[in-house]
């Protein structure tokens, strides 16, 4: 709209009605159609549209080229690992919605409930002196006897008081406390097994970086993430299921998830590399994987989501290891690779066991991999604080329901793979028969 | 402040980091749907629509996410710092979920089938929402009345000569539905996304057909003329007992919703909220938005 004399004449009458009236009739300016004069056209002078003329601005360049103050992020297209075809990504933030059902389709696996029989008989096989006292001290050390003052997240809303204004709380974060607890438990396990000769072949490593992939129906699923703790040994775990069970898995049919693809929850990226990195070079010793321990950063998931994440970590690690051992294009493994997984979050233990038999994810037929998952076992539980009741006992959260069964299972997982355990178990059975 | 600059700044705030050329378009077509747009009663021209929620600057609306987004409180203030809408301030924090009102299916072959994973509440609207997954995609849609977890819903863009037998929650072009069906999530223009009958318990009625046009009675009892290719969803919107729930349990409940107390006496007319009762307006037909004329910035 042009500011003309007639328009400004409306300023005498400063009402909205007058403004609207003037705007209605004189607020539009229709430009004449675009024509080239004949004189110019005959001379052949080029005519350029006004809007085609673009101003050329010179970009300011910092005097020092690598000055960090003016550094700009590199766009993903210009990074080194950019590729035109995207792939799926799995990391600790990805929640597989259907849980075990979904991960069985991705891993081409047959699920079983509970512990594998070889690990199940190790539960309670070894007595720990003063177990309850030591475990309760470990719990107190990780939760209460600590001087950390980090800012804690707000507690989840209570159904009675959804709008309660929480006082800002400081203390130890849940990841840190689980780290302390798990390292203490590992030390307790090491003390029990220090007498075994094969104990020298065991160690554990923190933050092992893995960069692995699997090919699922022609597309890659990659995982680039550090594992929190990796227990290793000098020899592989004995397989959880024998060859007959592996051959029998040909008959098993994995239930479908139609109309959803199992890859629906993964993210996509163009910045990736197809690698099989297990975190160790070939000249290192004690690199056979025994148990992966992870501390989930998400606290609101259901059990099935944590279990699916456990299996994905196991699958990715064993796939990378299989490709390293048996060649890049291996499909059916000459010898199965087994690994155990423990997911710990504030005393809540989840155990999973994985046996990799095949890397052929293209077809449904053929032998399957094996998965064992057990129900959650809590070493302790924590009460929800209720400061509105004005009871000093309920004002802060309390640690209740101590249950040492979780540690017994953890110890059984640790003891799996020790050749000395077979003789101990035999002695125990002999004693039991003699007493009866 | 200059009007153009004002709009441009608002779009930059509301929509996040975007190039200058796509600012106005993206502010109008926020998340590819005009559902979340609202024209505030302001001194701005009426054709400019402004997003209802203000988001953080790093949020990119071109990437569809299931993660709920944090929203900021405006306090009823516009970009110029003045009050545009009165009686707004405070309240609970709301997480915005990207609802996809574009139920567009394949125009040939078999329909798109989706699985209802979860039905949940949404703080930003009265209706319930559903997480549906099909193929390699997951999205939020508005849940219909009889939708349950584990159901399979269809979406087809095929315009059939004979009316189809549709079940609750399925989406079809309105031309292929029988006359007299209750529908919701109605598009005004084909491919534009549903804008009519989205609130809890509401539904529109497919009355009659005249040639290629279909006539629908909206929840406001007004009639609208639609193209036969406009997609609609069969059934009523979920949370049908929303109007029966007690609105005000405590005096502070309106403050939880971000509404400040009103002052003065409001004379109630015969109609709703102080309005007069007027006869229903005649049926109308939505028309596509005409591109504004070219602006010459460089003149001699």
XYZ file of C-alpha atoms in Angstrom:
736
model
C 0.000 0.000 0.000
C 1.279 3.413 -0.903
C 1.033 6.284 1.496
C -0.872 8.686 -0.714
C -2.501 11.959 0.037
C -5.965 10.430 -0.098
C -4.994 7.791 2.406
C -3.502 10.256 4.818
C -6.599 12.377 4.462
C -8.290 9.775 6.604
C -6.176 10.930 9.529
C -8.699 13.629 10.170
C -11.187 10.945 11.033
C -9.138 8.597 13.186
C -11.836 5.971 13.689
C -11.379 2.335 12.867
C -14.399 2.424 10.609
C -12.897 5.151 8.439
C -9.534 3.391 8.338
C -11.191 0.194 7.190
C -13.181 2.039 4.549
C -10.102 3.726 3.143
C -8.161 0.477 3.304
C -10.914 -1.346 1.465
C -11.078 0.940 -1.540
C -7.594 2.430 -1.707
C -5.482 -0.133 0.092
C -4.750 -2.151 -3.033
C -2.420 -1.187 -5.798
C -2.675 -3.217 -8.972
C 0.482 -3.092 -11.024
C 0.303 -2.963 -14.816
C 1.225 -6.137 -16.725
C 4.843 -6.645 -17.640
C 5.618 -5.485 -21.199
C 8.849 -4.668 -23.055
C 8.806 -1.485 -25.113
C 9.228 -2.061 -28.838
C 12.162 0.312 -29.113
C 14.155 -1.673 -26.589
C 13.098 -4.999 -28.082
C 14.204 -3.960 -31.563
C 17.586 -2.818 -30.317
C 18.080 -6.114 -28.500
C 18.751 -4.598 -25.114
C 18.229 -7.236 -22.399
C 15.502 -6.380 -19.907
C 15.789 -7.871 -16.420
C 12.942 -8.178 -13.933
C 13.364 -6.140 -10.822
C 12.971 -9.081 -8.497
C 15.581 -11.065 -10.406
C 18.265 -8.611 -9.317
C 19.738 -10.068 -6.147
C 22.115 -8.046 -3.999
C 25.513 -9.629 -3.586
C 26.722 -9.497 -0.017
C 30.290 -10.444 0.788
C 30.506 -12.805 3.740
C 32.596 -11.639 6.625
C 35.611 -13.870 7.222
C 37.383 -13.875 10.579
C 40.960 -12.617 10.394
C 42.243 -15.862 11.961
C 40.705 -18.773 10.088
C 40.581 -21.266 12.990
C 39.400 -18.852 15.647
C 37.179 -20.916 17.987
C 34.973 -17.931 18.771
C 33.640 -17.895 15.211
C 33.714 -21.619 14.578
C 30.654 -22.955 12.777
C 29.330 -26.510 13.046
C 29.981 -28.728 10.056
C 26.674 -29.740 8.443
C 26.095 -33.498 8.262
C 26.347 -33.525 4.458
C 29.894 -32.255 4.582
C 31.170 -34.641 7.225
C 33.497 -37.442 6.218
C 31.213 -40.368 7.010
C 28.177 -39.034 5.117
C 26.544 -41.480 2.699
C 23.516 -41.002 0.439
C 21.666 -44.110 1.656
C 20.403 -43.894 5.264
C 20.617 -46.771 7.739
C 18.893 -47.574 11.019
C 20.563 -46.685 14.297
C 20.148 -48.306 17.676
C 21.316 -46.643 20.899
C 20.324 -46.466 24.551
C 17.540 -43.970 23.814
C 15.708 -46.286 21.395
C 12.764 -48.116 22.920
C 11.537 -51.170 21.005
C 7.837 -50.934 21.741
C 6.851 -54.603 21.441
C 9.836 -55.742 23.503
C 10.983 -59.346 23.177
C 8.515 -60.062 20.361
C 10.065 -57.317 18.247
C 13.681 -58.103 19.052
C 13.122 -61.785 18.204
C 12.200 -60.748 14.654
C 15.276 -58.561 14.324
C 17.651 -61.105 15.853
C 15.843 -64.095 14.237
C 15.701 -65.704 17.633
C 13.720 -68.216 19.638
C 12.836 -66.909 23.131
C 12.945 -68.905 26.368
C 11.842 -67.865 29.828
C 14.027 -68.039 32.884
C 17.718 -68.859 33.157
C 19.460 -71.376 30.918
C 19.789 -74.751 32.709
C 23.579 -74.486 32.914
C 23.317 -71.173 34.828
C 20.205 -72.056 36.793
C 21.965 -74.827 38.734
C 24.661 -72.368 39.833
C 22.164 -70.239 41.800
C 22.964 -70.756 45.475
C 25.872 -73.090 44.681
C 28.349 -71.024 46.675
C 27.845 -69.766 50.223
C 29.061 -66.274 51.023
C 29.921 -65.699 54.707
C 28.165 -62.693 56.268
C 26.299 -62.152 53.024
C 23.379 -60.148 54.395
C 25.551 -57.800 56.407
C 27.923 -57.144 53.501
C 25.160 -56.609 50.979
C 23.277 -54.210 53.233
C 26.492 -52.270 53.746
C 26.981 -52.069 49.986
C 23.460 -50.766 49.559
C 23.972 -48.168 52.267
C 27.312 -47.161 50.804
C 25.846 -46.594 47.364
C 22.696 -44.853 48.550
C 23.118 -43.189 51.927
C 26.737 -42.991 53.017
C 27.672 -40.647 50.254
C 28.566 -36.993 50.150
C 27.567 -36.241 46.559
C 25.377 -33.187 46.139
C 24.214 -33.376 42.545
C 20.867 -31.921 41.548
C 18.365 -34.755 41.433
C 15.398 -34.913 39.076
C 11.922 -34.301 40.401
C 10.215 -37.457 41.725
C 7.455 -38.865 39.495
C 4.012 -37.440 40.353
C 2.168 -39.258 43.113
C -1.453 -40.197 42.311
C -2.664 -38.600 45.552
C -0.785 -35.340 45.043
C -0.169 -34.742 41.341
C 0.391 -31.029 41.811
C 2.754 -31.142 44.818
C 5.560 -28.616 44.705
C 8.696 -30.601 45.437
C 11.594 -29.073 47.272
C 14.766 -29.216 45.225
C 16.667 -32.338 46.212
C 20.399 -32.996 46.095
C 22.217 -36.281 46.419
C 23.774 -39.047 44.389
C 22.473 -39.709 40.891
C 21.013 -43.118 40.108
C 23.661 -43.999 37.524
C 26.477 -43.208 39.933
C 24.932 -45.159 42.803
C 24.382 -48.220 40.608
C 27.991 -47.986 39.462
C 29.166 -48.080 43.078
C 26.836 -50.952 43.913
C 27.810 -53.062 40.913
C 31.534 -52.573 41.435
C 31.140 -53.639 45.042
C 29.178 -56.717 44.020
C 31.817 -57.564 41.432
C 34.491 -57.294 44.097
C 32.502 -59.614 46.353
C 32.251 -62.106 43.482
C 35.995 -61.842 42.865
C 36.752 -62.526 46.531
C 34.701 -65.726 46.375
C 36.474 -67.000 43.264
C 40.019 -65.832 43.998
C 40.961 -69.337 45.090
C 40.235 -70.826 41.635
C 43.254 -71.236 39.321
C 41.269 -69.977 36.327
C 40.532 -66.722 38.152
C 43.642 -65.224 36.545
C 41.867 -65.337 33.206
C 39.153 -62.916 34.322
C 39.004 -59.150 34.220
C 36.504 -56.380 33.715
C 36.812 -53.228 31.635
C 34.876 -49.990 31.827
C 33.386 -48.097 28.886
C 34.264 -50.484 26.084
C 33.526 -48.771 22.751
C 31.738 -50.916 20.167
C 30.833 -49.997 16.583
C 28.922 -52.825 15.028
C 26.157 -53.564 12.553
C 23.833 -56.286 11.313
C 22.185 -56.534 7.899
C 18.432 -56.890 8.343
C 16.500 -57.502 5.083
C 19.098 -55.686 3.007
C 19.394 -52.645 5.298
C 21.989 -52.113 7.961
C 21.230 -51.506 11.647
C 24.254 -49.940 13.298
C 25.154 -49.383 16.935
C 27.902 -47.052 18.107
C 27.980 -46.925 21.856
C 30.223 -47.644 24.823
C 29.250 -50.572 27.047
C 29.400 -49.586 30.712
C 31.180 -52.694 31.979
C 32.406 -55.735 30.052
C 33.546 -58.856 31.898
C 36.035 -60.829 29.827
C 37.870 -64.108 30.209
C 40.515 -66.164 28.462
C 38.038 -68.687 27.043
C 34.574 -68.615 25.566
C 31.449 -69.378 27.540
C 30.137 -72.909 27.016
C 27.017 -72.826 24.796
C 23.717 -72.564 26.656
C 22.009 -74.993 24.262
C 23.531 -78.007 22.550
C 23.596 -78.827 18.832
C 20.362 -80.832 18.945
C 18.460 -77.819 20.233
C 20.027 -75.683 17.497
C 18.955 -78.149 14.812
C 15.460 -78.354 16.307
C 15.087 -74.565 16.044
C 14.569 -74.917 12.276
C 10.970 -75.939 13.004
C 10.282 -72.868 15.172
C 8.349 -70.080 13.442
C 8.802 -66.555 14.770
C 5.436 -64.788 15.291
C 4.861 -61.919 12.895
C 4.205 -58.254 13.737
C 2.111 -57.302 10.698
C 1.339 -54.536 9.719
C 4.314 -53.039 11.551
C 7.917 -53.530 10.451
C 10.225 -54.505 13.344
C 12.525 -51.612 12.404
C 9.833 -49.006 13.103
C 11.433 -47.699 16.285
C 14.995 -47.196 15.059
C 16.252 -43.790 14.023
C 17.812 -43.129 10.644
C 21.119 -41.526 9.814
C 23.321 -40.844 6.819
C 26.494 -40.414 8.873
C 27.785 -43.885 9.537
C 30.378 -46.495 8.724
C 29.944 -50.234 8.343
C 32.410 -51.605 10.894
C 32.739 -54.534 13.260
C 34.664 -53.156 16.205
C 34.473 -55.088 19.472
C 36.684 -52.716 21.437
C 39.821 -54.891 21.340
C 42.645 -55.289 18.875
C 43.759 -58.776 17.816
C 46.978 -58.811 19.860
C 45.220 -58.242 23.192
C 44.649 -60.993 25.747
C 41.568 -61.928 27.782
C 39.214 -60.683 25.089
C 36.540 -63.407 25.117
C 33.300 -61.714 26.197
C 31.658 -63.089 29.311
C 29.069 -60.617 30.589
C 27.922 -57.171 29.500
C 26.718 -54.906 32.313
C 24.778 -51.776 31.422
C 23.093 -49.046 33.444
C 20.010 -47.796 31.581
C 19.711 -44.013 31.520
C 15.935 -44.129 31.107
C 14.002 -44.929 34.275
C 10.375 -44.970 33.090
C 10.423 -47.869 30.615
C 8.658 -51.180 31.069
C 10.583 -54.390 31.688
C 10.084 -55.653 28.132
C 11.721 -52.510 26.733
C 14.826 -52.963 28.898
C 15.004 -56.624 27.896
C 14.845 -55.724 24.203
C 17.694 -53.239 24.688
C 19.708 -55.957 26.455
C 19.288 -58.369 23.553
C 20.203 -55.675 21.012
C 23.504 -55.011 22.831
C 24.277 -58.738 22.946
C 23.371 -59.203 19.281
C 25.505 -56.319 18.104
C 28.532 -57.381 20.132
C 28.383 -61.035 19.136
C 27.794 -60.167 15.466
C 30.942 -58.046 15.407
C 32.896 -60.806 17.133
C 31.609 -63.490 14.747
C 32.628 -61.451 11.715
C 36.062 -60.968 13.232
C 36.532 -64.663 13.955
C 34.874 -66.410 11.012
C 35.160 -63.888 8.210
C 33.160 -60.925 6.963
C 30.516 -62.910 5.041
C 29.810 -65.658 7.564
C 26.172 -66.822 7.726
C 25.914 -69.964 9.887
C 28.546 -69.966 12.610
C 30.742 -73.082 12.896
C 30.721 -72.571 16.666
C 28.053 -70.567 18.535
C 29.027 -67.443 20.468
C 27.384 -66.892 23.862
C 27.209 -63.813 26.016
C 25.358 -62.811 29.180
C 23.832 -59.448 29.958
C 22.943 -57.782 33.254
C 21.015 -54.528 33.338
C 21.083 -52.793 36.714
C 19.119 -49.716 37.700
C 18.845 -48.780 41.403
C 18.974 -52.366 42.646
C 16.675 -53.726 39.944
C 18.455 -56.558 38.182
C 17.517 -57.911 34.763
C 19.340 -60.930 33.379
C 19.468 -61.934 29.722
C 21.404 -64.634 27.872
C 22.089 -64.752 24.168
C 23.469 -67.458 21.919
C 24.382 -66.478 18.356
C 24.011 -69.371 15.920
C 23.440 -67.577 12.651
C 23.921 -64.193 11.044
C 21.520 -64.910 8.178
C 18.767 -62.329 8.791
C 17.556 -62.286 5.192
C 15.162 -65.264 5.379
C 12.868 -66.701 8.060
C 13.909 -70.312 7.442
C 16.961 -72.057 8.851
C 18.335 -72.249 12.354
C 17.578 -69.552 14.900
C 19.480 -67.745 17.614
C 18.489 -68.249 21.253
C 17.329 -65.785 23.898
C 16.765 -66.363 27.626
C 15.149 -63.635 29.698
C 14.216 -63.761 33.372
C 11.829 -61.695 35.462
C 13.141 -58.680 37.310
C 14.711 -59.354 40.705
C 15.040 -56.473 43.150
C 17.867 -56.340 45.660
C 15.938 -53.624 47.493
C 13.152 -51.185 46.745
C 12.630 -47.568 47.571
C 9.462 -45.988 48.989
C 7.933 -42.901 47.453
C 8.437 -39.840 49.669
C 5.215 -38.271 50.984
C 6.134 -34.976 52.652
C 2.497 -33.797 52.737
C 1.696 -36.330 55.479
C 4.011 -34.487 57.907
C 5.380 -37.771 59.205
C 9.149 -37.682 59.664
C 9.359 -41.344 58.611
C 7.544 -40.719 55.331
C 9.132 -37.377 54.539
C 12.030 -38.903 52.634
C 12.265 -42.060 50.599
C 13.302 -45.200 52.481
C 15.103 -48.356 51.437
C 12.932 -51.382 52.163
C 12.353 -54.984 51.059
C 15.932 -56.213 51.050
C 16.117 -59.478 49.119
C 19.477 -61.247 48.570
C 18.136 -63.487 45.764
C 19.178 -60.871 43.223
C 22.792 -61.210 44.325
C 22.598 -65.015 44.209
C 21.583 -64.774 40.565
C 24.309 -62.210 39.892
C 26.878 -64.540 41.453
C 25.604 -67.446 39.360
C 26.087 -65.364 36.217
C 29.604 -64.538 37.337
C 30.415 -68.176 38.215
C 29.297 -69.414 34.796
C 32.370 -70.444 32.811
C 34.574 -71.456 35.747
C 35.658 -75.080 35.116
C 36.120 -75.578 38.867
C 32.418 -75.223 39.529
C 31.591 -78.655 38.122
C 33.557 -80.411 40.893
C 31.988 -78.196 43.574
C 28.497 -79.005 42.304
C 29.341 -82.697 42.234
C 30.500 -82.600 45.848
C 27.311 -80.831 46.894
C 25.114 -83.444 45.244
C 27.120 -86.219 46.894
C 26.647 -84.555 50.285
C 22.932 -84.173 49.690
C 22.517 -87.818 48.756
C 24.571 -88.957 51.766
C 22.541 -86.857 54.215
C 19.238 -88.067 52.789
C 7.076 -1.871 14.728
C 6.862 -2.577 11.031
C 4.144 -5.119 10.311
C 6.243 -7.314 8.061
C 9.067 -7.408 10.570
C 6.655 -8.230 13.341
C 5.273 -11.234 11.491
C 8.717 -12.339 10.472
C 10.000 -12.172 14.044
C 7.035 -14.041 15.354
C 7.471 -16.765 12.803
C 11.127 -17.036 13.748
C 10.217 -17.417 17.411
C 7.360 -19.802 16.881
C 8.827 -22.028 14.256
C 12.467 -22.072 15.222
C 15.446 -21.998 12.928
C 14.273 -21.662 9.340
C 15.404 -19.890 6.223
C 13.939 -16.478 5.478
C 12.151 -17.559 2.320
C 10.065 -20.232 4.012
C 9.229 -18.226 7.107
C 5.755 -17.123 6.240
C 4.756 -20.378 4.609
C 5.923 -22.429 7.550
C 4.229 -20.215 10.081
C 0.970 -20.670 8.220
C 1.314 -24.382 7.603
C 2.642 -25.240 11.007
C 3.198 -28.951 11.103
C 1.414 -29.296 7.778
C -1.923 -28.610 9.331
C -3.896 -25.566 10.320
C -5.242 -27.379 13.348
C -2.921 -25.785 15.839
C -3.233 -22.301 14.398
C -5.314 -19.625 15.978
C -6.110 -16.130 14.852
C -5.784 -13.947 17.895
C -8.090 -11.001 18.151
C -5.395 -8.485 17.530
C -4.555 -5.498 15.434
C -2.950 -7.765 12.845
C -4.791 -8.519 9.608
C -7.118 -11.463 9.819
C -5.438 -13.636 7.205
C -2.282 -13.945 9.318
C -2.470 -17.001 11.538
C -0.231 -17.496 14.520
C 0.760 -20.727 16.225
C -0.970 -21.397 19.511
C 2.206 -22.613 21.213
C 5.676 -21.216 21.411
C 8.544 -23.707 21.274
C 12.243 -23.787 21.901
C 14.423 -22.518 19.107
C 16.151 -25.804 18.335
C 12.879 -27.570 17.502
C 12.629 -28.457 13.824
C 9.101 -29.135 12.628
C 10.178 -30.695 9.376
C 11.248 -33.801 11.301
C 8.239 -35.590 12.733
C 8.858 -36.856 16.245
C 6.878 -38.767 18.824
C 8.740 -37.032 21.637
C 6.559 -34.494 23.451
C 7.833 -30.949 22.991
C 8.168 -28.358 25.710
C 6.097 -25.221 25.295
C 6.618 -21.757 26.726
C 4.082 -19.490 28.347
C 3.252 -16.273 26.522
C 1.116 -14.680 29.207
C -1.144 -13.430 26.436
C 1.581 -11.136 25.155
C 2.429 -10.799 21.524
C 5.777 -10.113 19.966
C 5.543 -6.406 20.572
C 5.287 -7.100 24.289
C 1.715 -5.922 24.513
C -1.314 -7.885 25.586
C -2.984 -9.498 22.607
C -5.218 -11.883 24.524
C -6.473 -11.020 27.990
C -6.879 -13.269 31.023
C -3.992 -15.593 30.221
C -1.112 -16.398 32.562
C 0.492 -19.168 34.583
C -0.825 -22.701 34.677
C 0.546 -26.182 34.313
C 3.289 -26.919 31.882
C 1.964 -28.503 28.712
C 3.815 -30.941 26.504
C 2.845 -30.649 22.865
C 2.527 -33.810 20.780
C 2.558 -33.607 17.014
C -0.864 -34.879 15.910
C -1.088 -35.944 12.286
C -4.522 -35.038 10.946
C -3.598 -36.004 7.393
C -5.176 -39.420 6.998
C -4.108 -39.836 3.379
C -4.041 -43.334 1.935
C -3.003 -44.893 -1.372
C -5.257 -43.965 -4.332
C -4.762 -47.385 -5.930
C -4.573 -50.899 -4.593
C -4.996 -52.094 -1.056
C -5.532 -49.684 1.835
C -2.907 -48.699 4.371
C -3.372 -50.733 7.550
C -2.153 -49.418 10.907
C -2.041 -50.951 14.372
C -3.284 -48.998 17.397
C -0.524 -49.256 19.963
C -1.637 -46.958 22.776
C -4.583 -44.687 23.524
C -3.672 -41.860 25.860
C -4.697 -38.429 27.126
C -3.347 -35.215 25.672
C -3.154 -32.037 27.763
C -3.410 -29.811 24.688
C -6.867 -31.023 23.598
C -10.043 -32.520 24.971
C -10.029 -35.635 22.792
C -7.867 -38.673 23.458
C -5.049 -39.469 21.073
C -3.740 -42.767 19.750
C -0.274 -43.915 18.757
C -0.644 -45.899 15.539
C 2.072 -47.730 13.656
C 2.085 -49.151 10.167
C 5.026 -50.133 8.007
C 8.036 -48.088 9.004
C 6.132 -45.138 10.456
C 4.625 -44.223 13.813
C 2.384 -41.265 14.481
C -0.190 -39.706 16.760
C -3.761 -39.445 15.524
C -6.972 -38.398 17.224
C -8.674 -41.481 18.648
C -12.218 -42.292 17.623
C -14.946 -43.404 20.025
C -14.754 -47.187 19.660
C -11.014 -47.430 19.037
C -9.184 -49.896 21.301
C -5.587 -50.864 21.793
C -4.647 -53.637 19.395
C -7.138 -52.644 16.687
C -6.251 -52.441 13.012
C -7.443 -49.331 11.199
C -7.561 -48.753 7.451
C -6.834 -45.675 5.374
C -7.797 -45.739 1.711
C -7.809 -42.978 -0.882
C -9.727 -45.015 -3.485
C -12.938 -43.335 -4.627
C -15.417 -46.160 -5.156
C -18.694 -46.095 -7.082
C -20.444 -48.288 -4.522
C -20.378 -47.134 -0.884
C -17.959 -49.073 1.299
C -18.741 -50.768 4.611
C -16.455 -48.854 6.938
C -15.805 -49.512 10.586
C -14.997 -47.042 13.348
C -11.664 -45.271 12.918
C -11.234 -45.999 9.207
C -10.499 -43.125 6.837
C -11.982 -42.867 3.349
C -12.807 -40.181 0.794
C -16.240 -38.887 1.679
C -17.524 -39.794 -1.791
C -17.120 -43.496 -1.125
C -19.074 -43.523 2.148
C -22.830 -44.164 2.484
C -25.052 -41.175 3.149
C -25.899 -40.714 6.808
C -22.586 -41.802 8.349
C -21.182 -40.018 11.355
C -17.699 -38.693 10.583
C -14.958 -36.635 12.162
C -11.566 -35.156 11.229
C -13.068 -33.687 8.043
C -10.905 -32.016 5.412
C -12.096 -28.782 3.841
C -9.895 -29.199 0.771
C -8.436 -32.503 -0.482
C -4.985 -33.158 0.959
C -5.181 -30.257 3.390
C -5.557 -32.175 6.651
C -8.637 -32.501 8.811
C -9.898 -29.358 10.537
C -13.558 -30.027 11.346
C -14.926 -32.097 14.269
C -11.735 -32.630 16.269
C -12.978 -31.881 19.795
C -14.008 -34.601 22.232
C -17.296 -36.325 21.442
C -18.038 -34.263 18.348
C -19.037 -35.590 14.957
C -20.250 -34.338 11.615
C -23.032 -35.904 9.537
C -22.845 -36.702 5.838
C -26.266 -35.504 4.635
C -26.485 -35.652 0.862
C -24.632 -35.658 -2.414
C -25.056 -33.261 -5.347
C -22.999 -34.283 -8.383
C -19.362 -34.353 -7.391
C -19.967 -32.421 -4.199
C -20.883 -33.796 -0.804
C -22.742 -31.815 1.822
C -21.888 -32.303 5.492
C -23.506 -30.901 8.611
C -20.774 -29.686 10.945
C -20.983 -29.839 14.775
C -22.079 -26.182 14.707
C -25.167 -27.263 12.635
C -23.869 -25.282 9.693
C -23.524 -27.088 6.388
C -20.399 -27.258 4.263
C -19.936 -28.298 0.643
C -16.974 -30.614 0.166
C -15.233 -32.228 -2.731
C -15.843 -35.976 -2.925
C -12.112 -36.578 -2.524
C -11.915 -34.963 0.924
C -10.738 -37.542 3.471
C -12.853 -38.148 6.548
C -12.689 -40.586 9.454
C -15.702 -42.707 10.354
C -17.223 -42.404 13.825
C -17.243 -39.905 16.665
C -14.228 -38.442 18.409
C -13.200 -40.203 21.616
C -13.806 -39.013 25.203
C -17.516 -38.646 24.570
C -18.284 -37.961 28.231
C -16.020 -34.953 28.315
C -18.960 -32.558 28.630
C -20.340 -34.479 31.617
C -17.188 -34.187 33.713
C -17.301 -31.606 36.444
C -15.410 -28.619 35.184
C -14.472 -26.822 38.351
C -13.614 -28.906 41.374
C -11.795 -26.050 43.055
C -11.559 -22.334 42.435
C -7.935 -22.717 41.467
C -8.578 -25.207 38.712
C -8.970 -22.524 36.077
C -5.585 -21.151 37.204
C -4.061 -24.619 36.589
C -5.224 -24.230 33.007
C -3.649 -20.804 32.691
C -6.845 -18.754 32.887
C -6.847 -15.699 35.110
C -9.947 -14.508 36.968
C -12.319 -12.155 35.242
C -13.703 -8.983 36.704
C -16.975 -7.205 36.197
C -20.468 -8.370 35.386
C -21.029 -10.156 32.153
C -24.594 -9.885 30.974
C -25.606 -13.259 29.696
C -27.647 -13.259 26.491
C -29.906 -16.027 25.323
C -27.091 -17.652 23.386
C -23.891 -19.137 24.748
C -21.263 -16.951 26.457
C -23.206 -13.725 26.111
C -23.841 -14.039 22.415
C -27.171 -13.505 20.713
C -29.012 -16.285 18.965
C -28.737 -15.809 15.244
C -30.046 -17.930 12.366
C -27.624 -20.497 10.969
C -25.597 -19.188 8.070
C -25.957 -20.785 4.637
C -23.622 -23.564 3.487
C -20.211 -22.490 2.291
C -17.410 -23.976 0.280
C -13.768 -23.552 1.177
C -11.522 -22.167 -1.512
C -7.796 -22.644 -1.894
C -5.543 -19.830 -0.712
C -4.610 -17.431 -3.522
C -0.952 -16.483 -3.706
C -0.391 -12.834 -2.794
C 0.824 -10.524 -5.575
C 4.535 -10.036 -6.150
C 6.230 -7.308 -4.157
C 8.896 -5.219 -5.836
C 11.482 -4.434 -3.219
C 14.027 -2.897 -5.555
C 12.638 0.222 -7.148
C 14.263 3.254 -8.626
